Amino acid sequence: MNSDFDVWAPNADTMRLLADGRELQMSPGQDGWWHVQHAALDGDIDYGYLIDEDTTPVPDPRSRRQPNGVHGLSRTFDPDAYEWHDTGWSPPGLNGGAIYELHVGTFTPEGTLDAAAGKLDYLADLGVQYVELMPVNAFNGTHNWGYDGVLWYAVHEGYGGPHAYQRFVDAAHSRGLGVIQDVVYNHLGPSGNYLPRFGPYLHQDNGNDWGDSVNLDGPLSDTVRQFILENVEMWFRDYHVDGLRLDAVHALRDERALHILEEMAARVDNLAADLGSELFLIAESDLNNPRLITPRNRGGYGLDGQWADDFHHAAHSNLTGENGGYYADFDSLGALAKVLQDGFFHDGSYSSFRQRSHGRPLDKGVHNANQLVVAVQNHDQIGNRAAGDRLTQSLGYEELALAAVLNLTSSFTPMIFMGEEFGASTPWQFFTSHPEQELGRATAEGRLREFARMGWDPSLVPDPQDPQTFQNSKLDWSEAGVGAHARLHRLYRDLLALRRTVPDLREPGFRNIVVEFDEASRWLTVLRGRTTVVLNFADSPCKVPLPLQEPVKVLLETGPAVSRGGAIQLPAYGAAIVSGS
């Protein structure tokens, strides 16, 4: 087999390829590209690049495998060698079906993609529509959240590498589950990032919260953008994923007239047409900027969805009573009601946490509620707490059940964080495994500084470098079938089944939502067509008026609910779903 090797390295004066133990001189081409053609190399090849006078090779920026870690040689990978079995899979697109977010390393004891695939029957039975994997691209060390990745084209070898990833997606599709991959294009991790040696991938004088920004609009940025856009296509073409979650897009610094997100959305739409599939992009953003999900023909970027943290903050504050830091504006049922009706709480209003006005309104004639992905718990909102504690640590069954009804009956696209469905008692903490002691120490010290603004006790913050922090964060699957855990799991299954079968609960239009609440009595109702969700946030029983005509049928209740005379009696922290005429 004659192999061609190409690499973009405009910073280099000379380039050599080290492949299969041979050193080959590379020839310069146009626009900073270097080439070796017809290298007469067979099979899977370990290779790297020698830049200028270096004697130690560095990995390929587009490496598909790193069997010996991010500082080792790259290995070739042929994505077309896999025989797919998902020709019968028809992805539904972003249609309001529930998403299940998981971290491969802590989802199972083994922490691999093949082990996670062994839980797909469980997830299909639960009733979710999509499995969302936190970042899997190659990072330094053995375990990490995934946001310290440095080789965007490689799947972390400890998870099973690219072959295991293909098997996982194929297995998910065979069970009627779609796959969303979380990807990070706004920064690179602190160890193993050799990209600046090759070319101007980064803005070294323009940083964000995690370091240097990616060069999206500076000199030679055309090729950097192509590097990202082709990576986007890779996930869809080579791994058959159905959607991508784009991490922290507010950290993408791009002053071009054609923003990278708009270019990305257009590229994916064209690819979807080419593949005959419903592909989508979801942005993580705290900007409350409707432009992200506004169609391109209306001046927007044309992304399909975005995370909406205002829902989480309002739900969390009303469930727990926390009102410090960024929860300060959300500790009222009025705030929750506004989010349920309008999508954003801060839509131009003053944010006390930011000490300025924030956001702008969604256009209910343009946007639908399914475009907002919401959660009562996710990796950020648990892992970025001082102790990485879940709601389970502070709430009882009744309140956890109330949270589940609020989330899974919303008009938005609901997301569940792994273990939430059975009230996992294990924490989910921030963990790293940087081999460099100085980097590990700096990471731990940085975590302590981050929590100062939230007013959390620094003594509760576990050392992210301690291997036990990682082990503590693994799910304990023995909990799922016992006691209150099993009871909560049944409730999640029942709620997801109702979401699939009751048309009112899948209606995406903002205009068909009517929210009523009583701040003093702590009840809230959400009318959606002929179905009403009734929520009691009080620690005592409550009688709630129903905006429905008799006869009324209770479709689901979290505790004994009695409906008569145009009202329903709920127990403390009780919730019910009722239908009428």
XYZ file of N, CA and C in Angstrom, residues 80-172:
279
model
N -13.229 3.430 7.280
C -14.102 2.725 6.344
C -13.996 1.207 6.458
N -13.077 0.728 7.299
C -12.925 -0.724 7.442
C -14.047 -1.335 8.266
N -14.745 -0.522 9.052
C -15.804 -1.051 9.910
C -17.061 -1.337 9.087
N -17.692 -2.473 9.352
C -18.939 -2.837 8.669
C -20.113 -2.430 9.539
N -20.794 -1.363 9.143
C -21.915 -0.844 9.919
C -23.170 -1.701 9.733
N -24.016 -1.696 10.782
C -25.267 -2.458 10.740
C -26.474 -1.561 11.019
N -26.320 -0.257 10.808
C -27.389 0.680 11.195
C -28.123 1.280 10.004
N -28.160 0.553 8.900
C -28.839 1.103 7.721
C -30.330 1.310 7.970
N -30.898 0.593 8.936
C -32.311 0.765 9.255
C -32.586 1.876 10.242
N -31.550 2.524 10.727
C -31.714 3.591 11.716
C -32.164 4.868 11.030
N -33.222 5.474 11.554
C -33.734 6.727 11.014
C -33.758 7.757 12.136
N -32.752 8.614 12.241
C -32.676 9.557 13.366
C -33.831 10.556 13.337
N -34.410 10.838 14.508
C -35.575 11.723 14.554
C -35.236 13.204 14.613
N -33.964 13.566 14.707
C -33.601 14.965 14.868
C -33.866 15.438 16.288
N -33.675 16.725 16.508
C -33.894 17.302 17.834
C -35.383 17.608 17.973
N -36.124 16.648 18.513
C -37.590 16.740 18.491
C -38.208 16.722 19.881
N -37.428 16.999 20.922
C -37.971 17.003 22.271
C -37.805 15.707 23.017
N -37.274 14.660 22.349
C -36.994 13.412 23.048
C -35.887 13.607 24.073
N -35.949 12.875 25.173
C -35.034 13.085 26.288
C -33.612 12.651 25.948
N -32.645 13.386 26.502
C -31.212 13.126 26.330
C -30.661 12.596 27.649
N -29.774 11.606 27.560
C -29.115 11.045 28.744
C -27.629 11.347 28.636
N -27.135 12.214 29.515
C -25.722 12.612 29.477
C -24.889 11.669 30.339
N -23.791 11.169 29.781
C -22.925 10.283 30.554
C -21.456 10.556 30.266
N -20.646 10.196 31.253
C -19.188 10.269 31.147
C -18.685 8.835 31.062
N -17.998 8.500 29.984
C -17.624 7.116 29.723
C -16.808 6.533 30.885
N -15.891 7.310 31.425
C -14.993 6.787 32.443
C -15.638 6.472 33.774
N -16.784 7.094 34.090
C -17.422 6.878 35.392
C -18.816 6.265 35.276
N -19.277 6.016 34.076
C -20.614 5.435 33.884
C -20.646 3.975 34.323
N -19.557 3.260 34.107
C -19.453 1.848 34.491
C -18.172 1.630 35.285
N -18.074 0.519 36.006
C -16.813 0.232 36.719
C -15.614 0.162 35.789
N -15.829 -0.389 34.578
C -14.722 -0.544 33.637
C -14.313 0.773 32.990
N -15.265 1.672 32.827
C -14.977 2.978 32.251
C -14.591 2.935 30.791
N -15.222 2.055 29.996
C -14.909 1.942 28.577
C -16.176 2.068 27.736
N -15.988 2.305 26.456
C -17.127 2.396 25.536
C -17.840 1.057 25.402
N -17.092 -0.027 25.384
C -17.734 -1.345 25.278
C -18.563 -1.643 26.524
N -18.069 -1.259 27.700
C -18.849 -1.455 28.920
C -20.097 -0.578 28.905
N -19.964 0.657 28.425
C -21.130 1.539 28.316
C -22.152 0.956 27.350
N -21.683 0.330 26.279
C -22.600 -0.305 25.327
C -23.412 -1.400 26.007
N -22.837 -2.022 27.041
C -23.566 -3.043 27.786
C -24.746 -2.502 28.572
N -24.831 -1.179 28.726
C -25.936 -0.538 29.440
C -26.977 0.056 28.488
N -26.818 -0.149 27.190
C -27.729 0.474 26.241
C -29.144 -0.095 26.330
N -29.284 -1.373 26.632
C -30.624 -1.933 26.807
C -31.329 -1.256 27.977
N -30.577 -0.987 29.034
C -31.132 -0.287 30.192
C -31.621 1.099 29.786
N -30.831 1.825 28.985
C -31.221 3.173 28.574
C -32.408 3.148 27.625
N -32.453 2.161 26.745
C -33.603 2.039 25.848
C -34.867 1.749 26.653
N -34.753 0.894 27.668
C -35.890 0.583 28.524
C -36.320 1.797 29.341
N -35.365 2.629 29.747
C -35.683 3.847 30.488
C -36.573 4.767 29.663
N -36.298 4.831 28.357
C -37.155 5.615 27.477
C -36.553 6.899 26.953
N -35.217 7.043 27.062
C -34.589 8.236 26.507
C -34.458 8.088 25.001
N -34.254 9.221 24.323
C -34.111 9.202 22.869
C -32.641 9.254 22.437
N -31.829 9.979 23.203
C -30.427 10.160 22.834
C -29.504 9.887 24.007
N -28.334 9.362 23.710
C -27.240 9.254 24.659
C -26.215 10.314 24.286
N -25.885 11.184 25.226
C -24.876 12.213 24.973
C -23.606 11.860 25.733
N -22.520 11.686 25.000
C -21.232 11.352 25.595
C -20.438 12.622 25.845
N -19.958 12.779 27.070
C -19.022 13.862 27.332
C -17.760 13.636 26.500
N -16.910 14.655 26.327
C -15.803 14.554 25.361
C -14.973 13.289 25.515
N -14.647 12.694 24.380
C -13.866 11.452 24.359
C -12.541 11.616 23.631
N -12.236 12.825 23.151
C -11.001 12.989 22.386
C -9.789 12.875 23.314
N -8.641 12.621 22.719
C -7.443 12.248 23.472
C -6.969 13.365 24.401
N -6.691 12.990 25.657
C -6.190 13.916 26.667
C -4.996 13.270 27.376
N -4.234 14.063 28.103
C -3.096 13.522 28.826
C -3.554 12.872 30.122
N -2.975 11.739 30.467
C -3.344 11.035 31.678
C -4.328 9.918 31.403
N -4.796 9.304 32.491
C -5.690 8.150 32.364
C -7.160 8.522 32.493
N -7.469 9.560 33.280
C -8.871 9.941 33.455
C -8.991 11.457 33.545
N -10.114 11.957 33.072
C -10.319 13.392 32.926
C -11.780 13.607 32.567
N -12.317 14.786 32.891
C -13.671 15.094 32.432
C -13.760 15.027 30.904
N -12.661 15.361 30.234
C -12.643 15.352 28.772
C -12.424 16.713 28.166
N -12.517 17.759 28.988
C -12.390 19.116 28.450
C -10.941 19.594 28.414
N -9.999 18.684 28.708
C -8.569 18.966 28.560
C -8.006 18.258 27.330
N -8.855 17.949 26.368
C -8.406 17.256 25.172
C -7.448 18.096 24.345
N -6.515 17.414 23.664
C -5.527 18.120 22.844
C -5.450 17.585 21.416
N -6.045 16.425 21.166
C -6.063 15.871 19.820
C -7.513 15.561 19.468
N -8.130 16.492 18.737
C -9.566 16.470 18.519
C -10.032 15.340 17.611
N -9.130 14.774 16.819
C -9.523 13.728 15.877
C -9.366 12.321 16.470
N -8.742 12.198 17.647
C -8.470 10.891 18.243
C -9.436 10.606 19.384
N -9.897 9.362 19.484
C -10.710 8.906 20.611
C -9.768 8.350 21.671
N -9.954 8.789 22.921
C -9.084 8.381 24.026
C -8.918 6.860 24.053
N -7.666 6.433 24.058
C -7.375 5.008 23.957
C -7.890 4.234 25.175
N -7.884 4.861 26.342
C -8.374 4.196 27.537
C -9.852 3.856 27.472
N -10.602 4.561 26.632
C -12.019 4.258 26.440
C -12.236 3.144 25.412
N -11.181 2.789 24.701
C -11.279 1.755 23.676
C -10.875 2.231 22.300
N -10.610 3.539 22.157
C -10.170 4.059 20.875
C -11.277 4.121 19.838
N -10.926 4.425 18.595
C -11.946 4.659 17.549
C -12.761 3.423 17.190
N -12.160 2.229 17.268
C -12.924 1.025 16.929
C -14.072 0.831 17.905
N -13.778 1.031 19.195
C -14.832 0.873 20.208
C -15.904 1.931 20.041
N -15.521 3.121 19.605
C -16.518 4.182 19.407
C -17.493 3.784 18.305
N -16.976 3.250 17.196
C -17.865 2.821 16.126
C -18.815 1.724 16.608
N -18.293 0.789 17.392
C -19.141 -0.285 17.917
C -20.240 0.288 18.823
N -19.888 1.286 19.636
C -20.866 1.869 20.546
C -22.019 2.521 19.779
N -21.703 3.338 18.796
C -22.754 4.024 18.036
C -23.619 3.012 17.289
N -22.992 2.018 16.701
C -23.740 0.988 15.982
C -24.705 0.275 16.922
N -24.218 -0.052 18.122
C -25.068 -0.734 19.101
C -26.208 0.163 19.573
N -25.934 1.452 19.760
C -26.979 2.387 20.174
C -28.076 2.472 19.123
